[in-house]
PDB file of C-alpha atoms and ligand atoms in Angstrom:
ATOM      1  CA  MET A   7       0.000   0.000   0.000  1.00 39.00           C
ATOM      2  CA  GLU A   8       1.273   3.483  -0.772  1.00 44.00           C
ATOM      3  CA  HIS A   9       1.608   5.749   2.211  1.00 46.00           C
ATOM      4  CA  LYS A  10       2.233   9.345   1.228  1.00 49.00           C
ATOM      5  CA  ASP A  11       4.016  11.639   3.656  1.00 55.00           C
ATOM      6  CA  THR A  12       1.567  14.510   3.538  1.00 58.00           C
ATOM      7  CA  THR A  13       3.458  16.635   6.073  1.00 74.00           C
ATOM      8  CA  LEU A  14       6.517  16.780   3.852  1.00 78.00           C
ATOM      9  CA  LYS A  15       4.354  17.625   0.860  1.00 79.00           C
ATOM     10  CA  GLN A  16       2.612  20.332   2.880  1.00 81.00           C
ATOM     11  CA  GLU A  17       5.909  21.784   4.021  1.00 81.00           C
ATOM     12  CA  ILE A  18       7.185  21.950   0.463  1.00 82.00           C
ATOM     13  CA  GLU A  19       3.998  23.679  -0.633  1.00 81.00           C
ATOM     14  CA  GLU A  20       3.849  26.048   2.377  1.00 82.00           C
ATOM     15  CA  ASN A  21       7.413  27.187   1.695  1.00 81.00           C
ATOM     16  CA  HIS A  22       6.480  27.842  -1.946  1.00 84.00           C
ATOM     17  CA  PHE A  23       9.465  25.782  -2.923  1.00 90.00           C
ATOM     18  CA  ASN A  24      10.149  25.765  -6.651  1.00 91.00           C
ATOM     19  CA  PHE A  25      11.475  22.426  -7.852  1.00 94.00           C
ATOM     20  CA  LYS A  26      14.525  22.864 -10.033  1.00 95.00           C
ATOM     21  CA  LYS A  27      14.743  20.431 -12.874  1.00 95.00           C
ATOM     22  CA  LYS A  28      18.368  21.403 -13.517  1.00 97.00           C
ATOM     23  CA  TYR A  29      19.290  19.939 -10.102  1.00 98.00           C
ATOM     24  CA  GLY A  30      17.402  16.685 -10.651  1.00 97.00           C
ATOM     25  CA  GLN A  31      14.979  17.455  -7.823  1.00 97.00           C
ATOM     26  CA  ASN A  32      12.542  14.576  -7.411  1.00 97.00           C
ATOM     27  CA  PHE A  33      11.815  14.150  -3.720  1.00 96.00           C
ATOM     28  CA  ILE A  34      10.639  10.932  -2.080  1.00 95.00           C
ATOM     29  CA  VAL A  35       7.208  11.365  -0.496  1.00 92.00           C
ATOM     30  CA  ASP A  36       6.627   7.764   0.572  1.00 93.00           C
ATOM     31  CA  LYS A  37       7.886   6.855   4.030  1.00 93.00           C
ATOM     32  CA  ASN A  38       7.795   3.107   3.295  1.00 95.00           C
ATOM     33  CA  ILE A  39      10.561   3.557   0.748  1.00 96.00           C
ATOM     34  CA  ILE A  40      12.670   5.553   3.212  1.00 97.00           C
ATOM     35  CA  HIS A  41      12.256   2.876   5.868  1.00 97.00           C
ATOM     36  CA  SER A  42      13.161   0.115   3.418  1.00 98.00           C
ATOM     37  CA  ILE A  43      16.347   1.955   2.446  1.00 98.00           C
ATOM     38  CA  ILE A  44      17.326   2.454   6.100  1.00 97.00           C
ATOM     39  CA  LYS A  45      16.616  -1.187   6.949  1.00 97.00           C
ATOM     40  CA  LYS A  46      18.437  -2.643   3.948  1.00 97.00           C
ATOM     41  CA  SER A  47      21.459  -0.346   4.439  1.00 97.00           C
ATOM     42  CA  GLU A  48      22.020  -1.768   7.947  1.00 96.00           C
ATOM     43  CA  ILE A  49      23.313   1.504   9.392  1.00 97.00           C
ATOM     44  CA  ASP A  50      23.880   1.736  13.120  1.00 97.00           C
ATOM     45  CA  LYS A  51      25.105   4.121  15.806  1.00 97.00           C
ATOM     46  CA  GLU A  52      28.721   3.532  14.793  1.00 98.00           C
ATOM     47  CA  THR A  53      28.176   4.643  11.212  1.00 98.00           C
ATOM     48  CA  LEU A  54      29.027   7.991   9.646  1.00 98.00           C
ATOM     49  CA  VAL A  55      26.766   8.516   6.643  1.00 98.00           C
ATOM     50  CA  ILE A  56      27.442  10.806   3.708  1.00 98.00           C
ATOM     51  CA  GLU A  57      24.322  11.859   1.836  1.00 98.00           C
ATOM     52  CA  ILE A  58      24.423  13.652  -1.496  1.00 98.00           C
ATOM     53  CA  GLY A  59      21.391  15.842  -2.144  1.00 98.00           C
ATOM     54  CA  PRO A  60      19.221  15.756   1.005  1.00 98.00           C
ATOM     55  CA  GLY A  61      16.482  17.806  -0.704  1.00 97.00           C
ATOM     56  CA  ALA A  62      13.719  18.429   1.826  1.00 95.00           C
ATOM     57  CA  GLY A  63      15.309  15.941   4.216  1.00 96.00           C
ATOM     58  CA  ALA A  64      12.960  12.956   3.915  1.00 95.00           C
ATOM     59  CA  LEU A  65      15.841  10.485   3.965  1.00 97.00           C
ATOM     60  CA  THR A  66      18.208  12.711   5.965  1.00 98.00           C
ATOM     61  CA  VAL A  67      16.043  12.753   9.083  1.00 97.00           C
ATOM     62  CA  GLU A  68      15.843   8.947   9.212  1.00 97.00           C
ATOM     63  CA  LEU A  69      19.565   8.648   8.534  1.00 98.00           C
ATOM     64  CA  GLY A  70      20.147  11.003  11.481  1.00 98.00           C
ATOM     65  CA  ARG A  71      17.947   8.873  13.752  1.00 98.00           C
ATOM     66  CA  ASN A  72      19.779   5.673  12.887  1.00 98.00           C
ATOM     67  CA  ALA A  73      23.413   6.699  12.306  1.00 98.00           C
ATOM     68  CA  LYS A  74      26.093   8.216  14.517  1.00 98.00           C
ATOM     69  CA  ASN A  75      26.496  11.253  12.303  1.00 98.00           C
ATOM     70  CA  VAL A  76      25.378  12.435   8.882  1.00 98.00           C
ATOM     71  CA  ILE A  77      27.099  14.828   6.494  1.00 98.00           C
ATOM     72  CA  ALA A  78      24.709  15.963   3.760  1.00 98.00           C
ATOM     73  CA  TYR A  79      25.767  17.948   0.699  1.00 98.00           C
ATOM     74  CA  GLU A  80      23.082  20.127  -0.873  1.00 98.00           C
ATOM     75  CA  ILE A  81      23.708  22.464  -3.807  1.00 98.00           C
ATOM     76  CA  ASP A  82      20.389  24.344  -3.520  1.00 98.00           C
ATOM     77  CA  GLU A  83      20.460  26.812  -0.618  1.00 97.00           C
ATOM     78  CA  THR A  84      16.794  27.684  -1.056  1.00 95.00           C
ATOM     79  CA  LEU A  85      16.068  24.329   0.626  1.00 96.00           C
ATOM     80  CA  LYS A  86      17.644  25.575   3.851  1.00 95.00           C
ATOM     81  CA  PRO A  87      14.444  26.645   5.716  1.00 93.00           C
ATOM     82  CA  ILE A  88      12.736  23.275   5.097  1.00 92.00           C
ATOM     83  CA  LEU A  89      15.830  21.203   5.624  1.00 94.00           C
ATOM     84  CA  GLU A  90      16.981  22.859   8.858  1.00 93.00           C
ATOM     85  CA  LYS A  91      13.563  22.218  10.390  1.00 90.00           C
ATOM     86  CA  ASN A  92      13.698  18.513   9.615  1.00 86.00           C
ATOM     87  CA  ILE A  93      17.205  17.318  10.407  1.00 95.00           C
ATOM     88  CA  THR A  94      18.480  15.862  13.684  1.00 97.00           C
ATOM     89  CA  PRO A  95      21.327  17.546  15.658  1.00 98.00           C
ATOM     90  CA  ASN A  96      23.879  14.912  14.606  1.00 98.00           C
ATOM     91  CA  THR A  97      23.573  16.059  10.981  1.00 98.00           C
ATOM     92  CA  GLU A  98      25.783  18.635   9.262  1.00 98.00           C
ATOM     93  CA  VAL A  99      24.476  20.089   6.017  1.00 98.00           C
ATOM     94  CA  ILE A 100      27.104  21.486   3.684  1.00 98.00           C
ATOM     95  CA  TYR A 101      25.558  23.778   1.078  1.00 98.00           C
ATOM     96  CA  ALA A 102      27.873  23.152  -1.839  1.00 98.00           C
ATOM     97  CA  ASP A 103      28.346  21.259  -5.068  1.00 98.00           C
ATOM     98  CA  PHE A 104      29.316  17.752  -3.988  1.00 98.00           C
ATOM     99  CA  LEU A 105      31.477  17.295  -7.080  1.00 98.00           C
ATOM    100  CA  LYS A 106      33.689  20.206  -6.000  1.00 98.00           C
ATOM    101  CA  ARG A 107      34.135  19.266  -2.328  1.00 98.00           C
ATOM    102  CA  ASN A 108      37.156  17.725  -0.685  1.00 98.00           C
ATOM    103  CA  ILE A 109      35.357  14.924   1.151  1.00 98.00           C
ATOM    104  CA  SER A 110      38.489  13.651   2.901  1.00 97.00           C
ATOM    105  CA  GLU A 111      38.771  17.055   4.613  1.00 98.00           C
ATOM    106  CA  ASP A 112      35.078  17.134   5.535  1.00 98.00           C
ATOM    107  CA  ILE A 113      35.111  13.757   7.308  1.00 98.00           C
ATOM    108  CA  LYS A 114      38.346  14.388   9.236  1.00 97.00           C
ATOM    109  CA  LYS A 115      36.707  15.706  12.383  1.00 96.00           C
ATOM    110  CA  TYR A 116      34.410  12.694  12.780  1.00 98.00           C
ATOM    111  CA  ASN A 117      35.015   9.475  14.705  1.00 97.00           C
ATOM    112  CA  TYR A 118      33.250   6.432  13.339  1.00 98.00           C
ATOM    113  CA  LYS A 119      33.639   2.711  12.824  1.00 97.00           C
ATOM    114  CA  LYS A 120      31.880   2.472   9.486  1.00 97.00           C
ATOM    115  CA  LEU A 121      31.544   4.931   6.643  1.00 98.00           C
ATOM    116  CA  TYR A 122      28.569   4.681   4.287  1.00 98.00           C
ATOM    117  CA  VAL A 123      27.250   6.745   1.415  1.00 98.00           C
ATOM    118  CA  ILE A 124      23.453   6.664   1.242  1.00 98.00           C
ATOM    119  CA  ALA A 125      21.606   8.863  -1.227  1.00 98.00           C
ATOM    120  CA  ASN A 126      18.842   9.360  -3.719  1.00 98.00           C
ATOM    121  CA  LEU A 127      21.142  10.758  -6.381  1.00 98.00           C
ATOM    122  CA  PRO A 128      20.456  13.702  -8.696  1.00 97.00           C
ATOM    123  CA  TYR A 129      20.083  11.765 -11.955  1.00 96.00           C
ATOM    124  CA  TYR A 130      21.999  14.235 -14.152  1.00 96.00           C
ATOM    125  CA  ILE A 131      25.294  13.537 -12.354  1.00 98.00           C
ATOM    126  CA  THR A 132      24.894   9.932 -11.191  1.00 97.00           C
ATOM    127  CA  THR A 133      28.003   8.605 -12.929  1.00 96.00           C
ATOM    128  CA  PRO A 134      30.305  11.566 -12.062  1.00 97.00           C
ATOM    129  CA  ILE A 135      29.316  11.123  -8.402  1.00 98.00           C
ATOM    130  CA  ILE A 136      30.151   7.399  -8.414  1.00 97.00           C
ATOM    131  CA  ILE A 137      33.457   8.101 -10.171  1.00 95.00           C
ATOM    132  CA  LYS A 138      34.285  10.806  -7.632  1.00 97.00           C
ATOM    133  CA  LEU A 139      33.576   8.367  -4.794  1.00 96.00           C
ATOM    134  CA  ILE A 140      36.045   5.918  -6.353  1.00 94.00           C
ATOM    135  CA  GLU A 141      38.684   8.542  -7.094  1.00 93.00           C
ATOM    136  CA  THR A 142      38.728   9.984  -3.570  1.00 94.00           C
ATOM    137  CA  LYS A 143      40.291   6.652  -2.492  1.00 90.00           C
ATOM    138  CA  ILE A 144      38.281   6.868   0.736  1.00 96.00           C
ATOM    139  CA  ASN A 145      37.497   3.471   2.139  1.00 93.00           C
ATOM    140  CA  PHE A 146      33.693   3.461   2.082  1.00 97.00           C
ATOM    141  CA  ASP A 147      32.277   0.334   3.683  1.00 96.00           C
ATOM    142  CA  LYS A 148      29.106   0.580   1.646  1.00 97.00           C
ATOM    143  CA  ILE A 149      27.497   2.791  -0.981  1.00 98.00           C
ATOM    144  CA  VAL A 150      23.706   2.630  -1.263  1.00 98.00           C
ATOM    145  CA  VAL A 151      22.241   4.806  -3.984  1.00 98.00           C
ATOM    146  CA  MET A 152      18.912   5.281  -5.646  1.00 98.00           C
ATOM    147  CA  VAL A 153      19.326   5.813  -9.380  1.00 98.00           C
ATOM    148  CA  GLN A 154      17.233   5.643 -12.538  1.00 98.00           C
ATOM    149  CA  LYS A 155      16.449   2.004 -13.275  1.00 97.00           C
ATOM    150  CA  GLU A 156      18.160   2.038 -16.651  1.00 96.00           C
ATOM    151  CA  VAL A 157      21.386   3.418 -15.132  1.00 97.00           C
ATOM    152  CA  GLY A 158      21.341   0.998 -12.210  1.00 97.00           C
ATOM    153  CA  ASP A 159      20.839  -1.918 -14.593  1.00 96.00           C
ATOM    154  CA  ARG A 160      24.041  -0.868 -16.382  1.00 96.00           C
ATOM    155  CA  PHE A 161      25.959  -0.606 -13.114  1.00 96.00           C
ATOM    156  CA  LYS A 162      25.254  -4.213 -12.212  1.00 95.00           C
ATOM    157  CA  ALA A 163      25.089  -5.665 -15.739  1.00 96.00           C
ATOM    158  CA  LYS A 164      26.649  -9.036 -16.519  1.00 96.00           C
ATOM    159  CA  PRO A 165      28.377  -9.982 -19.804  1.00 97.00           C
ATOM    160  CA  LYS A 166      26.204 -10.958 -22.763  1.00 96.00           C
ATOM    161  CA  THR A 167      23.377  -8.615 -21.773  1.00 96.00           C
ATOM    162  CA  LYS A 168      22.471  -5.435 -23.622  1.00 93.00           C
ATOM    163  CA  GLU A 169      23.112  -3.316 -20.521  1.00 95.00           C
ATOM    164  CA  TYR A 170      26.746  -4.459 -20.170  1.00 97.00           C
ATOM    165  CA  ASN A 171      29.199  -1.671 -21.076  1.00 96.00           C
ATOM    166  CA  SER A 172      32.578  -0.221 -20.138  1.00 96.00           C
ATOM    167  CA  LEU A 173      31.134   1.337 -16.966  1.00 95.00           C
ATOM    168  CA  SER A 174      29.820  -2.074 -15.842  1.00 96.00           C
ATOM    169  CA  VAL A 175      33.328  -3.538 -16.132  1.00 97.00           C
ATOM    170  CA  PHE A 176      34.939  -0.508 -14.475  1.00 96.00           C
ATOM    171  CA  LEU A 177      32.572  -0.638 -11.480  1.00 96.00           C
ATOM    172  CA  ASN A 178      32.793  -4.411 -11.319  1.00 95.00           C
ATOM    173  CA  TYR A 179      36.536  -4.074 -10.841  1.00 96.00           C
ATOM    174  CA  TYR A 180      36.046  -2.224  -7.548  1.00 95.00           C
ATOM    175  CA  PHE A 181      32.715  -3.424  -6.206  1.00 96.00           C
ATOM    176  CA  ASN A 182      30.199  -6.183  -5.769  1.00 96.00           C
ATOM    177  CA  ILE A 183      26.957  -4.589  -6.892  1.00 97.00           C
ATOM    178  CA  THR A 184      23.498  -5.782  -5.951  1.00 96.00           C
ATOM    179  CA  LYS A 185      19.979  -4.468  -6.290  1.00 97.00           C
ATOM    180  CA  LEU A 186      18.237  -3.770  -2.975  1.00 97.00           C
ATOM    181  CA  LEU A 187      14.894  -2.357  -4.111  1.00 97.00           C
ATOM    182  CA  ASP A 188      12.692  -1.483  -7.058  1.00 98.00           C
ATOM    183  CA  VAL A 189      11.148   1.961  -6.699  1.00 98.00           C
ATOM    184  CA  SER A 190       8.107   3.138  -8.629  1.00 98.00           C
ATOM    185  CA  ARG A 191       8.081   6.635 -10.169  1.00 97.00           C
ATOM    186  CA  ASN A 192       4.864   7.249  -8.189  1.00 96.00           C
ATOM    187  CA  VAL A 193       6.695   7.791  -4.891  1.00 95.00           C
ATOM    188  CA  PHE A 194       8.363  11.014  -6.051  1.00 95.00           C
ATOM    189  CA  MET A 195       7.345  14.642  -6.162  1.00 93.00           C
ATOM    190  CA  PRO A 196       7.353  15.758  -8.925  1.00 94.00           C
ATOM    191  CA  LYS A 197       6.818  12.402 -10.621  1.00 95.00           C
ATOM    192  CA  PRO A 198       9.679  11.559 -13.023  1.00 96.00           C
ATOM    193  CA  ASN A 199       9.230   9.765 -16.355  1.00 96.00           C
ATOM    194  CA  VAL A 200      11.078   6.632 -15.272  1.00 97.00           C
ATOM    195  CA  ASP A 201      11.234   4.160 -12.379  1.00 98.00           C
ATOM    196  CA  SER A 202      14.257   3.841 -10.098  1.00 98.00           C
ATOM    197  CA  ILE A 203      16.186   1.155  -8.270  1.00 98.00           C
ATOM    198  CA  VAL A 204      18.325   1.171  -5.163  1.00 98.00           C
ATOM    199  CA  VAL A 205      21.717  -0.445  -5.660  1.00 98.00           C
ATOM    200  CA  CYS A 206      24.344  -1.373  -3.117  1.00 98.00           C
ATOM    201  CA  PHE A 207      28.093  -1.253  -3.781  1.00 98.00           C
ATOM    202  CA  THR A 208      30.456  -3.093  -1.445  1.00 96.00           C
ATOM    203  CA  LYS A 209      34.200  -3.105  -1.929  1.00 92.00           C
ATOM    204  CA  LYS A 210      35.699  -6.278  -3.360  1.00 92.00           C
ATOM    205  CA  GLU A 211      37.945  -7.966  -0.822  1.00 87.00           C
ATOM    206  CA  ASN A 212      40.011  -9.631  -3.530  1.00 90.00           C
ATOM    207  CA  LYS A 213      40.253  -7.346  -6.500  1.00 90.00           C
ATOM    208  CA  ILE A 214      41.143  -9.024  -9.770  1.00 95.00           C
ATOM    209  CA  LYS A 215      44.887  -8.846 -10.517  1.00 96.00           C
ATOM    210  CA  VAL A 216      45.679  -6.020 -12.918  1.00 97.00           C
ATOM    211  CA  THR A 217      49.324  -5.018 -13.411  1.00 96.00           C
ATOM    212  CA  ASN A 218      48.577  -1.586 -14.860  1.00 97.00           C
ATOM    213  CA  GLU A 219      45.200  -0.015 -14.044  1.00 95.00           C
ATOM    214  CA  GLU A 220      45.567   2.816 -16.533  1.00 96.00           C
ATOM    215  CA  ARG A 221      46.132   0.396 -19.404  1.00 97.00           C
ATOM    216  CA  PHE A 222      43.302  -1.838 -18.166  1.00 97.00           C
ATOM    217  CA  PHE A 223      40.777   1.024 -18.087  1.00 97.00           C
ATOM    218  CA  LYS A 224      41.875   2.253 -21.525  1.00 97.00           C
ATOM    219  CA  LEU A 225      41.548  -1.259 -22.951  1.00 98.00           C
ATOM    220  CA  ILE A 226      37.998  -1.498 -21.602  1.00 98.00           C
ATOM    221  CA  ARG A 227      37.019   1.908 -23.019  1.00 97.00           C
ATOM    222  CA  ASP A 228      38.535   1.100 -26.422  1.00 98.00           C
ATOM    223  CA  SER A 229      36.992  -2.380 -26.563  1.00 98.00           C
ATOM    224  CA  PHE A 230      33.488  -0.923 -26.149  1.00 97.00           C
ATOM    225  CA  LYS A 231      34.163   2.112 -28.390  1.00 96.00           C
ATOM    226  CA  GLN A 232      31.747   0.906 -31.069  1.00 95.00           C
ATOM    227  CA  LYS A 233      29.440  -1.603 -29.464  1.00 88.00           C
ATOM    228  CA  ARG A 234      28.491  -3.405 -32.658  1.00 90.00           C
ATOM    229  CA  LYS A 235      32.109  -3.912 -33.703  1.00 96.00           C
ATOM    230  CA  ASN A 236      34.314  -6.802 -32.685  1.00 98.00           C
ATOM    231  CA  LEU A 237      37.670  -6.564 -30.905  1.00 98.00           C
ATOM    232  CA  ARG A 238      39.663  -6.722 -34.155  1.00 97.00           C
ATOM    233  CA  ASN A 239      37.955  -3.511 -35.317  1.00 97.00           C
ATOM    234  CA  ASN A 240      37.838  -1.673 -32.011  1.00 98.00           C
ATOM    235  CA  LEU A 241      41.429  -2.460 -31.035  1.00 98.00           C
ATOM    236  CA  LYS A 242      43.214  -1.772 -34.322  1.00 97.00           C
ATOM    237  CA  GLU A 243      46.003   0.171 -32.596  1.00 96.00           C
ATOM    238  CA  TYR A 244      46.816  -2.704 -30.224  1.00 97.00           C
ATOM    239  CA  ASN A 245      49.102  -5.715 -30.539  1.00 97.00           C
ATOM    240  CA  LEU A 246      46.420  -7.990 -31.989  1.00 97.00           C
ATOM    241  CA  GLU A 247      48.698 -10.987 -32.042  1.00 97.00           C
ATOM    242  CA  LYS A 248      49.082 -10.908 -28.264  1.00 97.00           C
ATOM    243  CA  ILE A 249      45.369 -10.328 -27.775  1.00 98.00           C
ATOM    244  CA  SER A 250      44.520 -13.197 -30.083  1.00 98.00           C
ATOM    245  CA  LYS A 251      46.824 -15.498 -28.143  1.00 97.00           C
ATOM    246  CA  THR A 252      45.155 -14.613 -24.834  1.00 98.00           C
ATOM    247  CA  LEU A 253      41.662 -15.040 -26.319  1.00 98.00           C
ATOM    248  CA  SER A 254      42.536 -18.487 -27.622  1.00 98.00           C
ATOM    249  CA  LYS A 255      43.002 -19.665 -24.014  1.00 97.00           C
ATOM    250  CA  TYR A 256      39.250 -19.143 -23.670  1.00 98.00           C
ATOM    251  CA  ASN A 257      38.402 -20.642 -27.065  1.00 98.00           C
ATOM    252  CA  LEU A 258      37.717 -17.168 -28.408  1.00 98.00           C
ATOM    253  CA  ASP A 259      39.146 -15.117 -31.253  1.00 98.00           C
ATOM    254  CA  LEU A 260      39.242 -11.488 -32.414  1.00 98.00           C
ATOM    255  CA  THR A 261      35.732 -11.677 -33.846  1.00 98.00           C
ATOM    256  CA  VAL A 262      34.361 -11.588 -30.313  1.00 98.00           C
ATOM    257  CA  ARG A 263      32.596  -8.431 -29.116  1.00 97.00           C
ATOM    258  CA  ALA A 264      33.467  -6.679 -25.846  1.00 98.00           C
ATOM    259  CA  GLU A 265      29.959  -7.294 -24.508  1.00 97.00           C
ATOM    260  CA  ALA A 266      30.720 -11.039 -24.343  1.00 97.00           C
ATOM    261  CA  LEU A 267      33.860 -10.711 -22.227  1.00 98.00           C
ATOM    262  CA  PRO A 268      33.882 -10.977 -18.436  1.00 97.00           C
ATOM    263  CA  ILE A 269      36.246  -8.794 -16.432  1.00 97.00           C
ATOM    264  CA  GLU A 270      38.727 -11.668 -15.904  1.00 97.00           C
ATOM    265  CA  ILE A 271      39.404 -11.878 -19.652  1.00 98.00           C
ATOM    266  CA  PHE A 272      39.859  -8.099 -19.944  1.00 98.00           C
ATOM    267  CA  ALA A 273      42.354  -8.288 -17.077  1.00 98.00           C
ATOM    268  CA  ASP A 274      44.192 -11.178 -18.710  1.00 98.00           C
ATOM    269  CA  ILE A 275      44.410  -9.322 -22.043  1.00 98.00           C
ATOM    270  CA  SER A 276      45.583  -6.128 -20.340  1.00 98.00           C
ATOM    271  CA  ASN A 277      48.260  -7.970 -18.335  1.00 97.00           C
ATOM    272  CA  SER A 278      49.455  -9.770 -21.460  1.00 96.00           C
ATOM    273  CA  LEU A 279      50.043  -6.421 -23.173  1.00 96.00           C
ATOM    274  CA  GLU A 280      52.789  -5.553 -20.711  1.00 87.00           C
ATOM    275  CA  GLU A 281      55.901  -4.327 -22.568  1.00 68.00           C
ATOM    276  CA  ASN A 282      58.229  -7.284 -22.119  1.00 60.00           C
ATOM    277  CA  LYS A 283      55.700 -10.057 -22.268  1.00 58.00           C
TER     278      LYS A 283
HETATM  279  N1  LIG B  13      17.241  13.111  -0.907  1.00 75.98           N
HETATM  280  C1  LIG B  13      16.055  13.799  -1.334  1.00 75.98           C
HETATM  281  C2  LIG B  13      14.921  12.810  -1.461  1.00 75.98           C
HETATM  282  O1  LIG B  13      15.208  11.629  -1.673  1.00 75.98           O
HETATM  283  O2  LIG B  13      13.765  13.205  -1.339  1.00 75.98           O
HETATM  284  C3  LIG B  13      16.252  14.547  -2.649  1.00 75.98           C
HETATM  285  C4  LIG B  13      16.815  13.755  -3.807  1.00 75.98           C
HETATM  286  S1  LIG B  13      16.814  14.608  -5.339  1.00 75.98           S
HETATM  287  C5  LIG B  13      16.729  13.249  -6.454  1.00 75.98           C
HETATM  288  C6  LIG B  13      18.506  15.124  -5.575  1.00 75.98           C
HETATM  289  C7  LIG B  13      19.008  16.255  -4.672  1.00 75.98           C
HETATM  290  O3  LIG B  13      20.375  16.537  -5.021  1.00 75.98           O
HETATM  291  C8  LIG B  13      18.287  17.584  -4.810  1.00 75.98           C
HETATM  292  O4  LIG B  13      17.969  18.086  -3.545  1.00 75.98           O
HETATM  293  C9  LIG B  13      19.290  18.504  -5.528  1.00 75.98           C
HETATM  294  O5  LIG B  13      19.143  19.868  -5.206  1.00 75.98           O
HETATM  295  C10 LIG B  13      20.605  17.939  -5.019  1.00 75.98           C
HETATM  296  N2  LIG B  13      21.771  18.200  -5.893  1.00 75.98           N
HETATM  297  C11 LIG B  13      21.794  18.301  -7.238  1.00 75.98           C
HETATM  298  N3  LIG B  13      23.040  18.509  -7.701  1.00 75.98           N
HETATM  299  C12 LIG B  13      23.853  18.510  -6.602  1.00 75.98           C
HETATM  300  C13 LIG B  13      25.255  18.679  -6.413  1.00 75.98           C
HETATM  301  N4  LIG B  13      26.087  18.870  -7.451  1.00 75.98           N
HETATM  302  N5  LIG B  13      25.744  18.672  -5.153  1.00 75.98           N
HETATM  303  C14 LIG B  13      24.906  18.482  -4.086  1.00 75.98           C
HETATM  304  N6  LIG B  13      23.572  18.303  -4.209  1.00 75.98           N
HETATM  305  C15 LIG B  13      23.045  18.318  -5.446  1.00 75.98           C
END
């Protein structure tokens, strides 16, 4: 059953808040969804949570109740009057563009046992946010994000599916990715044109062995450059003889397309391209 949070809706209306499409503002107005996210994230009083885009605070307030501390980054300062009313005292809101912040600096003053990112992400910068989280090199114990269904499906895509692309392989290198929840478009205000899913990223304990990450990531990007083309055509500039030799170990040849290759084979090809090999 859908249970709409009328108080939040009222607050938004009473404050004459203007939703800004350019910031991807679709707020959750269904408390059941918030509670499911909190429950499935398994946060506790030893967890510091980073939230990107608290909006009117629907998720933020529950994060505050369940976590040790919350740091929330919000780009839109006009949300301040609504947000400040809703948050708990253990929450710090930083009014800034998350993509421009030095997160390592921001978390320095906090003591915590676990560090999570939990957010309903602004859809227009979903991938840059995930890439920033990786590039900060901060050891997040868990990342739980709500994203557009189509995007989330790509994040967790497996080889030989139409969703599988270079980003799937890239993310798969760092994380185990699972779906936690399906979320209907009807739980948002304003209602978007697509449904969402909540995905969970946990760091891989044993990352696949890659001798040169830069070369590995370039190989992945180049292999998927033109999705319909096979490796022979996408990797013209590479040492095709070496690649062919590696592929033959898996009973494959250069006519294979990138979308059929699991991460282990990409790693093997990349390692085989090492100068002296
Ligand atoms: N968490 C709220 C919820 O679930 O109801 C709002 C989620 S809404 C999809 C995304 C939020 O991200 C908006 O409040 C928007 O203003 C904020 N936002 C957009 N771009 C941002 C950025 N670069 N840095 C920080 N916040 C941003």
